[in-house]
Coordinates of C-alpha atoms and ligand atoms in Angstrom, one line a residue:
M1 CA 105.2 106.1 80.0
A2 CA 107.5 108.1 82.3
H3 CA 108.8 106.1 85.3
T4 CA 109.2 108.5 88.2
S5 CA 109.3 106.1 91.1
T6 CA 111.8 106.6 93.9
T7 CA 112.0 104.1 96.7
H8 CA 111.5 105.3 100.3
L9 CA 111.7 103.5 103.5
L10 CA 108.6 101.6 104.5
D11 CA 106.9 103.0 107.6
P12 CA 108.3 101.1 110.6
T13 CA 104.7 101.1 112.1
L14 CA 103.5 99.3 109.1
L15 CA 106.3 96.7 109.2
T16 CA 105.6 96.1 112.9
A17 CA 101.9 95.6 112.2
I18 CA 102.7 93.0 109.4
V19 CA 105.1 91.1 111.6
D20 CA 102.7 91.1 114.6
D21 CA 99.8 89.9 112.4
L22 CA 101.9 87.1 110.9
A23 CA 103.0 86.0 114.3
D24 CA 99.5 86.1 115.8
K25 CA 97.3 84.8 113.0
G26 CA 99.4 83.9 110.0
W27 CA 98.2 86.6 107.7
S28 CA 97.9 90.4 107.3
Q29 CA 96.2 93.0 105.0
H30 CA 97.1 96.6 104.3
D31 CA 95.5 99.1 101.9
L32 CA 98.4 101.5 101.4
F33 CA 101.5 99.4 101.4
I34 CA 103.4 101.4 98.8
P35 CA 102.8 104.9 97.4
Q36 CA 99.6 105.2 95.2
G37 CA 101.6 106.5 92.3
L38 CA 103.8 103.3 92.3
T39 CA 100.7 101.1 92.4
R40 CA 99.4 103.0 89.3
E41 CA 102.7 102.6 87.5
L42 CA 102.7 98.9 88.2
A43 CA 99.1 98.5 87.1
A44 CA 100.0 100.3 83.8
E45 CA 103.0 98.1 83.3
C46 CA 101.0 94.9 83.9
Q47 CA 98.4 96.1 81.4
Q48 CA 101.1 97.0 78.9
R49 CA 102.7 93.6 79.2
A50 CA 99.4 91.9 78.6
T51 CA 98.8 94.1 75.5
D52 CA 102.3 93.2 74.3
G53 CA 101.5 89.5 74.6
R54 CA 104.1 88.9 77.3
L55 CA 101.9 87.2 79.8
A56 CA 101.5 83.4 79.4
P57 CA 99.0 80.9 80.9
A58 CA 100.2 79.9 84.4
A59 CA 101.1 76.3 85.1
V60 CA 100.1 74.2 88.1
G61 CA 102.9 72.4 90.0
R62 CA 106.6 72.9 89.3
G63 CA 109.5 71.4 87.3
A64 CA 108.8 68.4 85.0
T65 CA 105.2 68.0 86.2
A66 CA 104.1 71.6 85.7
Q67 CA 101.1 71.9 83.3
V68 CA 98.5 74.5 82.4
R69 CA 95.1 73.4 83.8
E70 CA 92.4 76.1 83.5
S71 CA 90.1 74.0 85.6
V72 CA 92.6 74.6 88.5
R73 CA 93.9 78.1 87.7
G74 CA 93.0 80.4 84.8
D75 CA 95.4 83.3 85.1
S76 CA 98.2 84.4 82.8
I77 CA 101.5 85.6 84.3
Q78 CA 105.0 87.0 83.7
W79 CA 107.8 86.6 86.2
L80 CA 109.7 89.8 87.3
E81 CA 113.4 90.2 86.7
P82 CA 115.6 92.9 88.2
G83 CA 116.3 95.9 85.9
E84 CA 113.1 95.7 83.8
S85 CA 111.7 99.1 84.8
T86 CA 111.9 101.8 87.5
A87 CA 108.6 100.8 88.9
T88 CA 109.3 97.0 89.2
D89 CA 112.7 97.8 90.7
A90 CA 111.1 100.1 93.2
Y91 CA 108.7 97.4 94.2
L92 CA 111.5 94.8 94.5
S93 CA 113.3 97.2 96.7
Y94 CA 110.3 97.6 99.0
M95 CA 109.9 93.9 99.1
D96 CA 113.5 93.5 100.2
Q97 CA 112.9 95.9 103.1
L98 CA 109.9 93.7 104.1
R99 CA 112.1 90.6 103.8
Q100 CA 114.7 92.0 106.1
A101 CA 112.0 93.1 108.6
L102 CA 110.5 89.6 108.6
N103 CA 113.9 88.1 109.2
Q104 CA 114.8 90.4 112.0
A105 CA 111.5 90.0 113.9
L106 CA 110.6 86.3 113.1
Y107 CA 113.9 84.7 112.3
L108 CA 112.5 83.2 109.1
G109 CA 115.8 83.0 107.2
L110 CA 114.2 84.4 104.0
N111 CA 116.9 84.7 101.4
D112 CA 115.1 85.5 98.2
Y113 CA 111.9 86.8 96.6
E114 CA 110.3 85.6 93.4
S115 CA 107.3 87.4 91.9
H116 CA 105.1 87.6 88.9
F117 CA 102.4 89.9 87.4
A118 CA 99.1 88.0 87.1
L119 CA 96.0 88.7 85.0
Y120 CA 92.8 86.8 85.5
P121 CA 90.4 87.4 82.6
P122 CA 86.7 87.6 83.5
G123 CA 85.5 84.2 84.7
A124 CA 89.0 82.9 85.6
F125 CA 89.7 81.5 89.1
Y126 CA 92.3 79.6 91.1
Q127 CA 91.0 76.7 93.1
R128 CA 91.6 76.3 96.8
H129 CA 95.3 75.6 97.4
V130 CA 98.4 76.3 99.6
D131 CA 101.4 78.0 98.0
R132 CA 104.1 75.6 99.2
F133 CA 104.9 72.8 96.8
R134 CA 104.9 69.2 98.1
D135 CA 108.5 68.6 96.9
D136 CA 109.9 72.1 97.7
D137 CA 109.4 73.9 101.0
R138 CA 111.3 77.1 100.2
R139 CA 108.3 79.3 99.8
T140 CA 107.6 80.7 103.3
V141 CA 105.7 84.0 103.1
S142 CA 103.3 84.9 100.2
A143 CA 102.5 88.5 99.3
V144 CA 99.9 89.7 96.8
L145 CA 99.6 93.3 95.7
Y146 CA 96.4 94.2 93.9
L147 CA 96.4 96.5 90.9
N148 CA 92.7 97.3 90.1
D149 CA 90.8 100.5 90.4
S150 CA 87.7 100.8 92.6
W151 CA 86.6 97.2 93.0
L152 CA 83.0 96.3 94.0
A153 CA 82.0 93.2 95.9
E154 CA 79.4 92.3 93.3
Q155 CA 82.2 92.1 90.7
G156 CA 83.5 88.9 92.5
G157 CA 87.2 88.2 92.2
A158 CA 87.9 88.0 96.0
L159 CA 90.8 86.2 97.5
R160 CA 89.1 83.8 99.9
I161 CA 91.3 82.8 102.7
Y162 CA 90.6 80.0 105.3
P163 CA 92.4 81.0 108.5
A164 CA 91.7 78.3 111.1
D165 CA 89.1 76.9 108.7
E166 CA 87.1 80.1 108.9
E167 CA 86.4 82.0 105.7
H168 CA 87.4 85.6 104.9
D169 CA 87.2 87.5 101.6
V170 CA 89.7 90.1 100.5
L171 CA 88.6 92.2 97.5
P172 CA 91.5 92.9 95.0
L173 CA 91.4 96.6 95.4
G174 CA 94.4 98.6 94.0
G175 CA 97.2 99.2 96.5
R176 CA 96.0 96.5 98.9
L177 CA 98.7 94.0 100.1
V178 CA 97.8 90.6 101.5
I179 CA 100.6 88.7 103.1
F180 CA 100.4 85.2 104.7
M181 CA 102.4 82.1 105.7
S182 CA 102.8 80.1 102.4
G183 CA 102.6 76.6 104.0
E184 CA 99.7 77.3 106.3
L185 CA 96.9 79.3 104.8
P186 CA 94.6 77.7 102.3
H187 CA 93.1 80.2 99.8
E188 CA 91.4 80.5 96.5
V189 CA 90.7 83.2 93.9
L190 CA 87.0 83.5 93.0
P191 CA 85.9 84.3 89.5
A192 CA 85.2 88.0 88.6
T193 CA 83.1 89.7 86.1
R194 CA 86.0 91.9 85.1
Q195 CA 89.7 91.6 84.5
R196 CA 91.7 91.2 87.7
L197 CA 95.4 92.3 88.0
S198 CA 97.9 91.6 90.7
L199 CA 101.6 91.3 91.5
T200 CA 102.1 88.1 93.5
G201 CA 105.3 86.9 95.1
W202 CA 107.0 84.6 97.6
F203 CA 109.8 85.1 100.1
R204 CA 111.8 81.9 100.2
R205 CA 114.3 80.4 102.5
R206 CA 117.1 78.0 101.6
A207 CA 116.0 74.4 100.7
Ligands
OGA1 C1 98.6 82.6 93.7 C2 97.4 83.1 94.4 C3 96.0 85.0 95.0 C4 95.4 86.3 94.4 O1 99.0 83.1 92.7 O2 99.1 81.6 94.2 O3 96.9 82.5 95.3 O4 94.6 86.9 95.1 N1 97.0 84.4 94.2 O5 95.7 86.6 93.3
MN2 MN1 98.2 81.0 96.1

């Protein structure tokens, strides 16, 4: 496919809204974070990687104890590297703008960003968890971009977050970004009746 993405500056109003939400309540949601055309290119790339067999079952935990446990999480993933495509590079560039805005406003000292495509087949889920590892506290801010067309509530697949032990569902609608403090917000992915695509990543600080 043709990659036509060019990166523009994120809207300062959007960045301010994200920063304010994170400071006030620890999470934020936006439906048009990046241009729609880029979301479509990223969705097509995720789909193509799946078709090419490049996604692999995701592990739980990290390092020597990492293992695939479908009773905990059932998605397949592939980590992004710089230089893979125009679309992924454009996304990485937007996320770097966001990283700098978070550092300027919240002094988080975020110094890198890691991310992966994720595909949940129908019925797959990810049990309630927090994103920060027990033995590694570098993950500070989590960001999930959804890559699905016209999602309906009855199709399941919500991201269920538990801010202050309340419950809030976010449908994985294409172009929607959810961002939250990695060490603070418990969340889970509910099973869906259809395939569910996303691009999930973490801003990290030094160990
Ligand atoms: C994760 C995760 C949420 C989602 O990958 O850690 O919680 O909505 N993903 O895909
Ligand atoms: Mn998570």
